[in-house]
Short mmCIF file of C-alpha atoms and ligand atoms in Angstrom, two decimals:
data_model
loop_
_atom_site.label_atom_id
_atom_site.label_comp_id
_atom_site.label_asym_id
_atom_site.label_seq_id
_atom_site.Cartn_x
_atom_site.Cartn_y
_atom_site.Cartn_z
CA UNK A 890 -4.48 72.91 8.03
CA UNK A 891 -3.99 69.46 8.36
CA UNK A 892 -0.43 68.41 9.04
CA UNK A 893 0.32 65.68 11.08
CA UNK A 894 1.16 62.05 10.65
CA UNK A 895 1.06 58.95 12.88
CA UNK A 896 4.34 57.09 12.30
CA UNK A 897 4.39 53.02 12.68
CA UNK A 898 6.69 50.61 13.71
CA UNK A 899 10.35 51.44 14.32
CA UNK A 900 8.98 55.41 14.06
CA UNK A 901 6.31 57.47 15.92
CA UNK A 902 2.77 57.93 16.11
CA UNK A 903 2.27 61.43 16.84
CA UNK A 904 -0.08 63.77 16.16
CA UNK A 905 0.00 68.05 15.66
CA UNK A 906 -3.37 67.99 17.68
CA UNK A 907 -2.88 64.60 19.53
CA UNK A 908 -0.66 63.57 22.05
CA UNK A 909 0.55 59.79 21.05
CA UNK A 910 4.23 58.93 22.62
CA UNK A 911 6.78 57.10 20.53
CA UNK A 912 6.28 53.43 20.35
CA UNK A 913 10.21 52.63 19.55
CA UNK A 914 10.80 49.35 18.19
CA UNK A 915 13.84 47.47 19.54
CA UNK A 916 14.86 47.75 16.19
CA UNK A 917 16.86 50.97 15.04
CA UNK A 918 18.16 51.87 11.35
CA UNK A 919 20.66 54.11 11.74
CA UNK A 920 23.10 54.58 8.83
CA UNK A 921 22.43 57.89 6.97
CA UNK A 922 25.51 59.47 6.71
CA UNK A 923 27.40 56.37 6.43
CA UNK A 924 28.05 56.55 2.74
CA UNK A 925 26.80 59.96 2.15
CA UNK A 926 28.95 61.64 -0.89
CA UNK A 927 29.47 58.32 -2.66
CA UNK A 928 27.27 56.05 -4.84
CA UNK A 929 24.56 55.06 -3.35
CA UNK A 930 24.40 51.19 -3.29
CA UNK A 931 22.56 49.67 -0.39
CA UNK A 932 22.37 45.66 0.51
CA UNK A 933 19.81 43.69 2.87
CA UNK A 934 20.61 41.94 5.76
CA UNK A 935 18.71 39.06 4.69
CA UNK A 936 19.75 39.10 1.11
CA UNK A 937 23.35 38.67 -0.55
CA UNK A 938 22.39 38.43 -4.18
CA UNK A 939 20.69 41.49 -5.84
CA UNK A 940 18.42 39.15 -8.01
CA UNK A 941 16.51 37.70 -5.32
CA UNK A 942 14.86 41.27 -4.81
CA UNK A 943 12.98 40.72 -8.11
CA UNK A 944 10.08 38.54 -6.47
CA UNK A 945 8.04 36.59 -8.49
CA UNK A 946 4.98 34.78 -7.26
CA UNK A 947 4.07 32.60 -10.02
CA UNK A 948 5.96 29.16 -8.27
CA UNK A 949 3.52 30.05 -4.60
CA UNK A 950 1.28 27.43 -3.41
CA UNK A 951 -2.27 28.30 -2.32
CA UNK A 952 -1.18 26.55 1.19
CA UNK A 953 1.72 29.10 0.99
CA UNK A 954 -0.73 31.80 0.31
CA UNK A 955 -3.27 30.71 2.88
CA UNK A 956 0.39 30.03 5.06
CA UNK A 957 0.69 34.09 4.86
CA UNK A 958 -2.36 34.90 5.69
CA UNK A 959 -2.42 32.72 8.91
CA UNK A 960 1.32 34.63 9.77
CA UNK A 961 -0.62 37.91 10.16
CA UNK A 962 -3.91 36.62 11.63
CA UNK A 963 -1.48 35.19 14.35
CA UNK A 964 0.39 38.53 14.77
CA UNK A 965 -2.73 40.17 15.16
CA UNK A 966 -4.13 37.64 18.00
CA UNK A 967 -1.24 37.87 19.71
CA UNK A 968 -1.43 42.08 19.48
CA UNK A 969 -5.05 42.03 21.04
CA UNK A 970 -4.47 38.92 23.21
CA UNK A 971 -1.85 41.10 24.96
CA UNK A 972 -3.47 44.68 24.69
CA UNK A 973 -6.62 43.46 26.31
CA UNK A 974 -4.38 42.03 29.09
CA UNK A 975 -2.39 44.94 29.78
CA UNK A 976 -5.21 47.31 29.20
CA UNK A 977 -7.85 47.07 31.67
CA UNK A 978 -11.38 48.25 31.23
CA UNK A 979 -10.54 50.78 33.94
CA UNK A 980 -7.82 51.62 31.58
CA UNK A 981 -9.77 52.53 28.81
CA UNK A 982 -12.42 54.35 30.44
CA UNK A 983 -9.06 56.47 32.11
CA UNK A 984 -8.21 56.75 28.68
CA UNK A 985 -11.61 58.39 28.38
CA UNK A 986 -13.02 55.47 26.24
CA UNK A 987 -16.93 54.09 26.48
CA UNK A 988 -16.72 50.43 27.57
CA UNK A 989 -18.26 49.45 24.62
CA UNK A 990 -15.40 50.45 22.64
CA UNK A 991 -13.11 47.45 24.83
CA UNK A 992 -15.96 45.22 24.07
CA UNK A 993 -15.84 45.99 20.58
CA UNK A 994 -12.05 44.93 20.83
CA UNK A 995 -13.01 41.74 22.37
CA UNK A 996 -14.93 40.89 19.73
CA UNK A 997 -12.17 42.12 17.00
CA UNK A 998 -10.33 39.19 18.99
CA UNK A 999 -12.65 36.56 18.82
CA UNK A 1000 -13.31 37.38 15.33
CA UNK A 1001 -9.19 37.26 14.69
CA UNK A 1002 -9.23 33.68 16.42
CA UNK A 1003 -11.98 32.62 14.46
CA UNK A 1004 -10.30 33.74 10.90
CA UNK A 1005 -7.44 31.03 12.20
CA UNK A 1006 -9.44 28.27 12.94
CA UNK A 1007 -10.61 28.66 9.35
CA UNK A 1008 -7.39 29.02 7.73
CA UNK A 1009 -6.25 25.93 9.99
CA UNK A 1010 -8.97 23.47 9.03
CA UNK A 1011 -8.13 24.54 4.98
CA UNK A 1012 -4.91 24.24 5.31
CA UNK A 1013 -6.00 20.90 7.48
CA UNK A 1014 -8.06 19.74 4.13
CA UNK A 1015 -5.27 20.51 1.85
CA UNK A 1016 -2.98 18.40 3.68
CA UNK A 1017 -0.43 21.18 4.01
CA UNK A 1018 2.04 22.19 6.62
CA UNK A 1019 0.73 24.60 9.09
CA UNK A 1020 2.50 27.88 10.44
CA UNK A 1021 2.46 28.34 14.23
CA UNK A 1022 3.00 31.43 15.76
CA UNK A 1023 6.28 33.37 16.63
CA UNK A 1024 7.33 35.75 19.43
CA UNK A 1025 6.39 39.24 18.69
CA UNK A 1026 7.61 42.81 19.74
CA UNK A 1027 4.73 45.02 20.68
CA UNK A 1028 6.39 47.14 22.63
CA UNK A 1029 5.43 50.31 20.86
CA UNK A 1030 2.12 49.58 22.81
CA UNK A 1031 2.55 51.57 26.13
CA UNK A 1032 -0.90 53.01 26.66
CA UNK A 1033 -4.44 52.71 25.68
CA UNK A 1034 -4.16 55.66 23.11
CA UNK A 1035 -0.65 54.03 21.59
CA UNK A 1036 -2.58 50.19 21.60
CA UNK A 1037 -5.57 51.94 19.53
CA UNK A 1038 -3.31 53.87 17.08
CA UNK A 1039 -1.19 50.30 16.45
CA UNK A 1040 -4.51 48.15 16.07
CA UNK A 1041 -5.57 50.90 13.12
CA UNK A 1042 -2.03 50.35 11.77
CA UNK A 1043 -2.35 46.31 11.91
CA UNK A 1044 -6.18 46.12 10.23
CA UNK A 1045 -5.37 48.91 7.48
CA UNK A 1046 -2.10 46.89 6.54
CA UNK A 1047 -3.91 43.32 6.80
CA UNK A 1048 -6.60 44.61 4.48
CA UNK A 1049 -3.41 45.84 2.40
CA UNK A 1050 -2.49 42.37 2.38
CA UNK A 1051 -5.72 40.63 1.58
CA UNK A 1052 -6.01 43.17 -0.87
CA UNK A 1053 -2.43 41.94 -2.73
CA UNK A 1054 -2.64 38.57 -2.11
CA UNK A 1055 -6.07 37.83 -3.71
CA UNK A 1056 -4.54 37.47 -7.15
CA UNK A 1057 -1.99 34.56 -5.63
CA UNK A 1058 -4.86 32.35 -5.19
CA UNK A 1059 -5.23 29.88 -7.84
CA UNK A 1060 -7.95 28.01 -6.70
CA UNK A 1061 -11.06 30.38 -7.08
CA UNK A 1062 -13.18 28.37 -4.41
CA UNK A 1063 -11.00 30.17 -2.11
CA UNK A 1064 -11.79 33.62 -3.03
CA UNK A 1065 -14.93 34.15 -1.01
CA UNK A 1066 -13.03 33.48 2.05
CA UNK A 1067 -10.54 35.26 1.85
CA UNK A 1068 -12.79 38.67 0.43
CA UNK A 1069 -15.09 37.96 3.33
CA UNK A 1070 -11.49 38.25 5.57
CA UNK A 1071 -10.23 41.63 4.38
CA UNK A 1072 -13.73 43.20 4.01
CA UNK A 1073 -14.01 42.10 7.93
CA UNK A 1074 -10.78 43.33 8.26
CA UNK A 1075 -11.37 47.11 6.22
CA UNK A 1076 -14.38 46.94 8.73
CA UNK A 1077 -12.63 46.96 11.93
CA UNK A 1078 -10.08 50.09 10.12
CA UNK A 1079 -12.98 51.63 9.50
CA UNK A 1080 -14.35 51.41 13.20
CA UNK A 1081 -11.40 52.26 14.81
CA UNK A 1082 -10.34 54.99 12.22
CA UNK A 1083 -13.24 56.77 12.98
CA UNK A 1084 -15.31 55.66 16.02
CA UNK A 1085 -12.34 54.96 18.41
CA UNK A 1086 -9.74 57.73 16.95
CA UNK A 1087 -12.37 60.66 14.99
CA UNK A 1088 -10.03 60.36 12.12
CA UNK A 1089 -10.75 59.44 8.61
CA UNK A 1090 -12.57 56.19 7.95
CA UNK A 1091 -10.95 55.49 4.88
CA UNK A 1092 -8.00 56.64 2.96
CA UNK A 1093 -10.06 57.06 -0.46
CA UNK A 1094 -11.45 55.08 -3.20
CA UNK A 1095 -8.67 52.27 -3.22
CA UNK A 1096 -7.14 50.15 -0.84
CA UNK A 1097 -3.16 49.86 -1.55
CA UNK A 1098 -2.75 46.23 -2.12
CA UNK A 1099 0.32 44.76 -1.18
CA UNK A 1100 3.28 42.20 -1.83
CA UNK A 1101 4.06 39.45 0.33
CA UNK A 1102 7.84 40.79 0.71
CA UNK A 1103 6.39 44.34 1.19
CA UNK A 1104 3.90 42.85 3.85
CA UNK A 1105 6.77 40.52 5.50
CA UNK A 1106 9.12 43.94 5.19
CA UNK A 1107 6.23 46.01 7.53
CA UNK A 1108 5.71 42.74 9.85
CA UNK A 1109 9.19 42.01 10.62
CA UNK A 1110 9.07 44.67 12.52
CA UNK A 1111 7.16 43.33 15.30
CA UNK A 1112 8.02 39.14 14.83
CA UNK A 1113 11.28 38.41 16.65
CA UNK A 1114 11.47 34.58 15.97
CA UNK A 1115 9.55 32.25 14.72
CA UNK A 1116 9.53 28.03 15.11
CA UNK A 1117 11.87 26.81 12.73
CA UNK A 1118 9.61 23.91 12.03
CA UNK A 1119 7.29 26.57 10.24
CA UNK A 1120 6.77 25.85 6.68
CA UNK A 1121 9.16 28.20 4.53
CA UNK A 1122 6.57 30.78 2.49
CA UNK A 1123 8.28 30.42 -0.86
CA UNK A 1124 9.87 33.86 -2.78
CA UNK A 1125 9.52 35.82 0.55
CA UNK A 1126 11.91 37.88 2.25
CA UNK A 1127 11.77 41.55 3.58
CA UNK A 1128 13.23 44.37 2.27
CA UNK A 1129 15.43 46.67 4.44
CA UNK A 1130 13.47 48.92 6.52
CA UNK A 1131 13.60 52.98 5.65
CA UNK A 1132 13.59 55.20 8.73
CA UNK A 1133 11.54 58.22 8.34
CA UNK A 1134 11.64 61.01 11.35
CA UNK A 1135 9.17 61.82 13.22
CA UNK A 1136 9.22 65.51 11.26
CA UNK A 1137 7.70 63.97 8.59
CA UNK A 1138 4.79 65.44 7.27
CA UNK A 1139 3.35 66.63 3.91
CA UNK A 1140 5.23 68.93 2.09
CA UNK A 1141 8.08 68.51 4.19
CA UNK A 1142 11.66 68.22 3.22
CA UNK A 1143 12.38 64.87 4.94
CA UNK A 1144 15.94 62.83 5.58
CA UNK A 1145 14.98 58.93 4.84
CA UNK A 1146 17.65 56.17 6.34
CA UNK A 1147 18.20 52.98 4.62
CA UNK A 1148 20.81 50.38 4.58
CA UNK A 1149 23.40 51.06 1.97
CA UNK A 1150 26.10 48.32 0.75
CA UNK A 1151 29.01 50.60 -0.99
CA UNK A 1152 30.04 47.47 -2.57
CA UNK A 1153 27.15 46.19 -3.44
CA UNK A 1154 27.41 45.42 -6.93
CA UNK A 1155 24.30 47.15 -8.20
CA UNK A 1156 24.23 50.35 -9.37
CA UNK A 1157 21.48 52.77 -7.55
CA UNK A 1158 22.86 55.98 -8.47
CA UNK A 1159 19.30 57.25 -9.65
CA UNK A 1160 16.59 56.23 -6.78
CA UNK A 1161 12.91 57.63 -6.40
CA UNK A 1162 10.79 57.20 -3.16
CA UNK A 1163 7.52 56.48 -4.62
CA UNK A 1164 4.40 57.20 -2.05
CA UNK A 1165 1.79 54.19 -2.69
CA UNK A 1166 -1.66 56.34 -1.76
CA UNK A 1167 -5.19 55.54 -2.66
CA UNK A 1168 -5.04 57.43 -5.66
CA UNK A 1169 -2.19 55.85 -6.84
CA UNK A 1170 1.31 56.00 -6.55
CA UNK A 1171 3.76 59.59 -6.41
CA UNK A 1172 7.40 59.46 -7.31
CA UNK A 1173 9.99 62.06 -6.12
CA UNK A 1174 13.51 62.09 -6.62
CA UNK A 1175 15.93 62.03 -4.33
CA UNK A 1176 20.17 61.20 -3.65
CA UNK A 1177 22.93 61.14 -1.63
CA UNK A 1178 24.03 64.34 -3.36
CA UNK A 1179 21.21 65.68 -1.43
CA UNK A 1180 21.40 63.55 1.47
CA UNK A 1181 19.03 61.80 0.76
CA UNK A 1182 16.22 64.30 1.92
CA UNK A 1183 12.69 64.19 -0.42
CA UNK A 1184 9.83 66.82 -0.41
CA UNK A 1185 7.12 65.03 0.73
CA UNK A 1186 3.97 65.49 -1.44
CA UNK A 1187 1.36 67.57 -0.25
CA UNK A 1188 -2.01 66.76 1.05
CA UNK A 1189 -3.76 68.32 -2.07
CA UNK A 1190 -1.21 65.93 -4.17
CA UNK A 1191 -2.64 62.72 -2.52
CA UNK A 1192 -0.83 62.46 0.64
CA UNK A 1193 -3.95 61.06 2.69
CA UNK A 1194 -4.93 58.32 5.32
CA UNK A 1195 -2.28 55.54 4.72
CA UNK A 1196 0.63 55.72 3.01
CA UNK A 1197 3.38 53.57 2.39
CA UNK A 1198 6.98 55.18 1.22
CA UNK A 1199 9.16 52.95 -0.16
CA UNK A 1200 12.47 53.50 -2.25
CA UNK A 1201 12.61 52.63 -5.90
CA UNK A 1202 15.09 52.26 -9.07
CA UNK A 1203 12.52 52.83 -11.39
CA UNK A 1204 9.44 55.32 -12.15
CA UNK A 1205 8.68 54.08 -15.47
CA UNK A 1206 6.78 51.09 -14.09
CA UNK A 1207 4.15 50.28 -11.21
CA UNK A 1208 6.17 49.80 -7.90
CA UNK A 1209 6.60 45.75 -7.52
CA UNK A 1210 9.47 43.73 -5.77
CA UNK A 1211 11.67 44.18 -8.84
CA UNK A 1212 12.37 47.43 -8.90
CA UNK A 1213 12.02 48.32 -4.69
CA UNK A 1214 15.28 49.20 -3.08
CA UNK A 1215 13.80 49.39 0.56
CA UNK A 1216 10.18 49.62 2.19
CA UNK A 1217 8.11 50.55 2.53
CA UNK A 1218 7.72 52.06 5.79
CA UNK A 1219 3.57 52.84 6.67
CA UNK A 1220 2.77 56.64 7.50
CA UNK A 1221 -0.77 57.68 8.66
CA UNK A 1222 -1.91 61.08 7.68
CA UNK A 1223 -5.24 61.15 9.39
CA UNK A 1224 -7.54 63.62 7.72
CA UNK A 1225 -10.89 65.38 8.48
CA UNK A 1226 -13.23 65.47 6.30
CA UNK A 1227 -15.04 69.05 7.37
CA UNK A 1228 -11.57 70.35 7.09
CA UNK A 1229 -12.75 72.97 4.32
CA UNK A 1230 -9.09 71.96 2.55
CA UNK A 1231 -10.04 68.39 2.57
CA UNK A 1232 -13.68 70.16 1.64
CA UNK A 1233 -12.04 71.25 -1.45
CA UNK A 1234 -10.59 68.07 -2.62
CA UNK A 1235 -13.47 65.81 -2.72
CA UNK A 1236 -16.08 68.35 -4.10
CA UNK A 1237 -19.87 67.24 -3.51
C1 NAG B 1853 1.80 44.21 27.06
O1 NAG B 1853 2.64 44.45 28.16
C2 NAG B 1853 3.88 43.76 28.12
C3 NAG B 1853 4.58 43.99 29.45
O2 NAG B 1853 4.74 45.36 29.67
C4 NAG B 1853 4.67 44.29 26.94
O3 NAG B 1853 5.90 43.61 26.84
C5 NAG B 1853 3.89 44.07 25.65
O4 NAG B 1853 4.58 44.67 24.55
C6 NAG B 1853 2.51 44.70 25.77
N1 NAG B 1853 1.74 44.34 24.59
C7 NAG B 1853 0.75 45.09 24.10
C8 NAG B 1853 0.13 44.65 22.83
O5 NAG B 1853 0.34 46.09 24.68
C1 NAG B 1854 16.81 67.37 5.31
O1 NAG B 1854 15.74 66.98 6.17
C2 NAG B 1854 15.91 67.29 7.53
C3 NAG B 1854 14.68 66.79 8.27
O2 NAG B 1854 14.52 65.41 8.10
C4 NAG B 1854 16.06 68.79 7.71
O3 NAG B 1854 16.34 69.07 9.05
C5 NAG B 1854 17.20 69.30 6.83
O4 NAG B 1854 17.24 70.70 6.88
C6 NAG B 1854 17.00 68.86 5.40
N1 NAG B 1854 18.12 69.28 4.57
C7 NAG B 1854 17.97 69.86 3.40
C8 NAG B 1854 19.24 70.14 2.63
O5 NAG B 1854 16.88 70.15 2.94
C1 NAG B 1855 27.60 44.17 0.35
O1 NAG B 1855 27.44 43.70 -0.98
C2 NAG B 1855 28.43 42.75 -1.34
C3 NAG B 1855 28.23 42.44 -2.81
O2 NAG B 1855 26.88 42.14 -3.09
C4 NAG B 1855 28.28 41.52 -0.45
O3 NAG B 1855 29.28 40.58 -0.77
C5 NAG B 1855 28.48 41.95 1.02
O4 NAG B 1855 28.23 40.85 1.88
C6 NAG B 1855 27.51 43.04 1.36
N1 NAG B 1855 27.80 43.56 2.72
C7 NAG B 1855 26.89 43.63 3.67
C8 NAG B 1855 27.35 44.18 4.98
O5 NAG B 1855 25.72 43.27 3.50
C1 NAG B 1856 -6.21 61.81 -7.42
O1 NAG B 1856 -5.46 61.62 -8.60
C2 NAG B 1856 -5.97 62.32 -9.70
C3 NAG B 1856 -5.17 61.88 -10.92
O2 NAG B 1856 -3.80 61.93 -10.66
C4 NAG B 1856 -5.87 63.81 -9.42
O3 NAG B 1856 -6.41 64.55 -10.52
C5 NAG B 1856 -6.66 64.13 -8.17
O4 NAG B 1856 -6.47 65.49 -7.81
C6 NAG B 1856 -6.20 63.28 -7.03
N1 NAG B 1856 -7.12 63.48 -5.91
C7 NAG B 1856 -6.71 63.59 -4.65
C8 NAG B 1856 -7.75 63.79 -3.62
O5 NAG B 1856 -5.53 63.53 -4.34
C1 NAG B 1857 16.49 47.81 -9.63
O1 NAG B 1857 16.92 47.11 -8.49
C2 NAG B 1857 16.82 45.71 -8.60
C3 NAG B 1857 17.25 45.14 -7.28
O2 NAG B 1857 16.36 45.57 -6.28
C4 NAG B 1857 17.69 45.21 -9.73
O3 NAG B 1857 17.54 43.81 -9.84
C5 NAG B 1857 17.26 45.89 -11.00
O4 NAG B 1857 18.13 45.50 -12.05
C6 NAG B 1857 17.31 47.39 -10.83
N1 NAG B 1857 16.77 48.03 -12.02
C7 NAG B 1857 17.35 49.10 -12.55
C8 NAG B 1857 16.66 49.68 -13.75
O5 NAG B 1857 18.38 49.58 -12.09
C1 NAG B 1858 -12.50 69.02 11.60
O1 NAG B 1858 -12.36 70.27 10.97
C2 NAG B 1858 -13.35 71.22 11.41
C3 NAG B 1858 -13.18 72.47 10.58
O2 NAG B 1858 -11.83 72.87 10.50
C4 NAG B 1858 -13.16 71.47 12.91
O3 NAG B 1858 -14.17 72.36 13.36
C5 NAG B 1858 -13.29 70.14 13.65
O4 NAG B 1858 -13.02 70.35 15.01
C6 NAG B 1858 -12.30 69.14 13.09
N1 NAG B 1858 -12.54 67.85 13.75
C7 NAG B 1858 -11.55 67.09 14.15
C8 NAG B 1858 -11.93 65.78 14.75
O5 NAG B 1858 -10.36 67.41 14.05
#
């Protein structure tokens, strides 16, 4: 049976059958236990006022939109730019890699450049402040194998955010563009999902489509600063991070670690972590009565490919920035499709 998960950003990737090491962030969450027995309230770093967690979109600028997008295509050229550098073609063959599989990579960074140019010379047209890049954190990219599993992470999550941020566009002339983006994007998951790695090609039917916050909340992760001359990207902030251990897997009782604010003055005595899948979205129930542990879902219950966990006040509405708590955090539950479990789930 299928039971492994390959953890992002501040986690793990690992693997039951694969041996991925731990790309650690430099950035630790480490405050379970700190209110455990009382309510749980929780604040953000980056946020003093509860009410600026209920996001709404409806004020953003196409340039702010197009803004966005550029943030991630530059996080993503500055990923390969350095991967290709550190990783050598020698590298990847010692990796036990084809060559054409670093040449595909080359082009995955040529194709990244090129998606800036054309989000440059738009925002160029519009007359609109343009973003430049920031200083990143990579440095859960130690090895070929860890540098393939983080570029699968990066091009499912920017299709995630394509996927979200088509509906913030206003003008529709711009639509085209930005599908052709995050189908080019799903394309690249798709090769490295299942040429590079043997693992699932897809999570299912859906893409998860994503917020802003929830997208700046996964990316913060990896930007340490950035120019202070950037444009601001209006209504957008990150939520606090949730750490998830590297135990994880489905079915799993698991112990999640968030930031809590005792005195916060919002009450959060009932939370949910709600799973975002590809066939929608699972809520379970969790507290501080319980230490916060949740039973992960199970694989037959949807927990497949890429999913992202995030901490809610609220299951009697779709997951959006007004009712998230923290998150989410992306998990990979690779899958196999001649697995006769997975066999049974997708009959046909
Ligand atoms: C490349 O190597 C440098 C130096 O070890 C490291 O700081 C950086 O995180 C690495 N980046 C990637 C994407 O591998
Ligand atoms: C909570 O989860 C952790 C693993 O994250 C596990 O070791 C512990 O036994 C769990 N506790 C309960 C009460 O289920
Ligand atoms: C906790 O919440 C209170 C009330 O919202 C706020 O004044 C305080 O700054 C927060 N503390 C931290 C450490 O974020
Ligand atoms: C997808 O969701 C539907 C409806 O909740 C459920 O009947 C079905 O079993 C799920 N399929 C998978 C593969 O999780
Ligand atoms: C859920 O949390 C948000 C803050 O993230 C708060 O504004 C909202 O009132 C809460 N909703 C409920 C039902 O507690
Ligand atoms: C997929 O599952 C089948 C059947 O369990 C197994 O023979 C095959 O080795 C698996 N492939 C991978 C890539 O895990």
């Amino acid at each position: 049976m299928m039971k492994s998960a390959l953890f992002l950003s501040a986690l793990a990737f690992f693997s039951s059958t694969k041996a991925y090491t731990i790309p650690q962030s430099k950035r630790t969450i480490d405050i379970v236990g700190k209110s455990r027995g009382s309510a749980s309230h929780y604040s953000s770093s980056s946020s003093s006022s509860s009410s600026s967690y209920s996001s709404d979109y409806s004020s953003i600028t196409d340039a702010e939109v197009l803004n966005y997008a550029l943030t991630l295509e530059h996080l993503e050229v500055a990923f390969y730019t350095q991967g290709l550098a550190n990783f050598s073609a020698d590298a990847f063959a010692a990796a036990g890699f084809a060559a054409a599989v670093r040449a595909n990579y080359d082009e995955i960074l040529s194709h990244e450049e090129t998606h800036i140019t054309l989000l440059q010379s738009v925002l160029e047209e519009m007359g609109a402040d343009i973003v430049q890049e920031c200083t990143y954190d990579f440095s859960g990219s130690v090895d070929v194998a860890s540098f393939i599993a983080m570029s699968a992470a990066f091009e499912t999550v920017g299709a995630s955010a394509y996927s979200g941020a088509s509906e913030l566009l206003s003008d529709r002339e711009l639509l085209p563009a930005a599908s052709s983006i995050l189908s080019t994007e799903a394309r690249q998951s798709t090769w490295i999902q299942s040429t590079v790695q043997h693992l699932n090609p897809w999570s299912g039917a859906f893409e998860v489509p994503l917020t802003p916050n929830q997208i700046f909340t996964i990316a913060s992760n990896f930007i340490v600063t950035c120019p202070s001359s950037n444009p601001p990207i209006a209504a957008t902030h990150a939520f606090p991070p949730i750490g998830i251990p590297t135990t994880a897997a489905p079915g799993a009782s698991v112990q999640l670690s968030f930031d809590l604010n005792e005195t916060s003055a919002s009450d959060f005595s009932e939370l949910f972590v709600a799973f975002l899948t590809s066939n929608g979205t699972i809520f379970e129930q969790f507290s501080s009565s319980d230490s916060y542990n949740v039973t992960f879902p199970t694989q037959e219950e949807g927990l497949l490919g890429t999913v992202f966990v995030l901490i809610v006040n609220s299951t009697t509405e779709a997951v959006t920035d007004a009712t998230t708590v923290a998150g989410p955090t992306p998990l990979m539950f690779p899958f196999n499709a001649t697995d006769p479990q997975i066999e049974a789930l997708f009959p046909n």
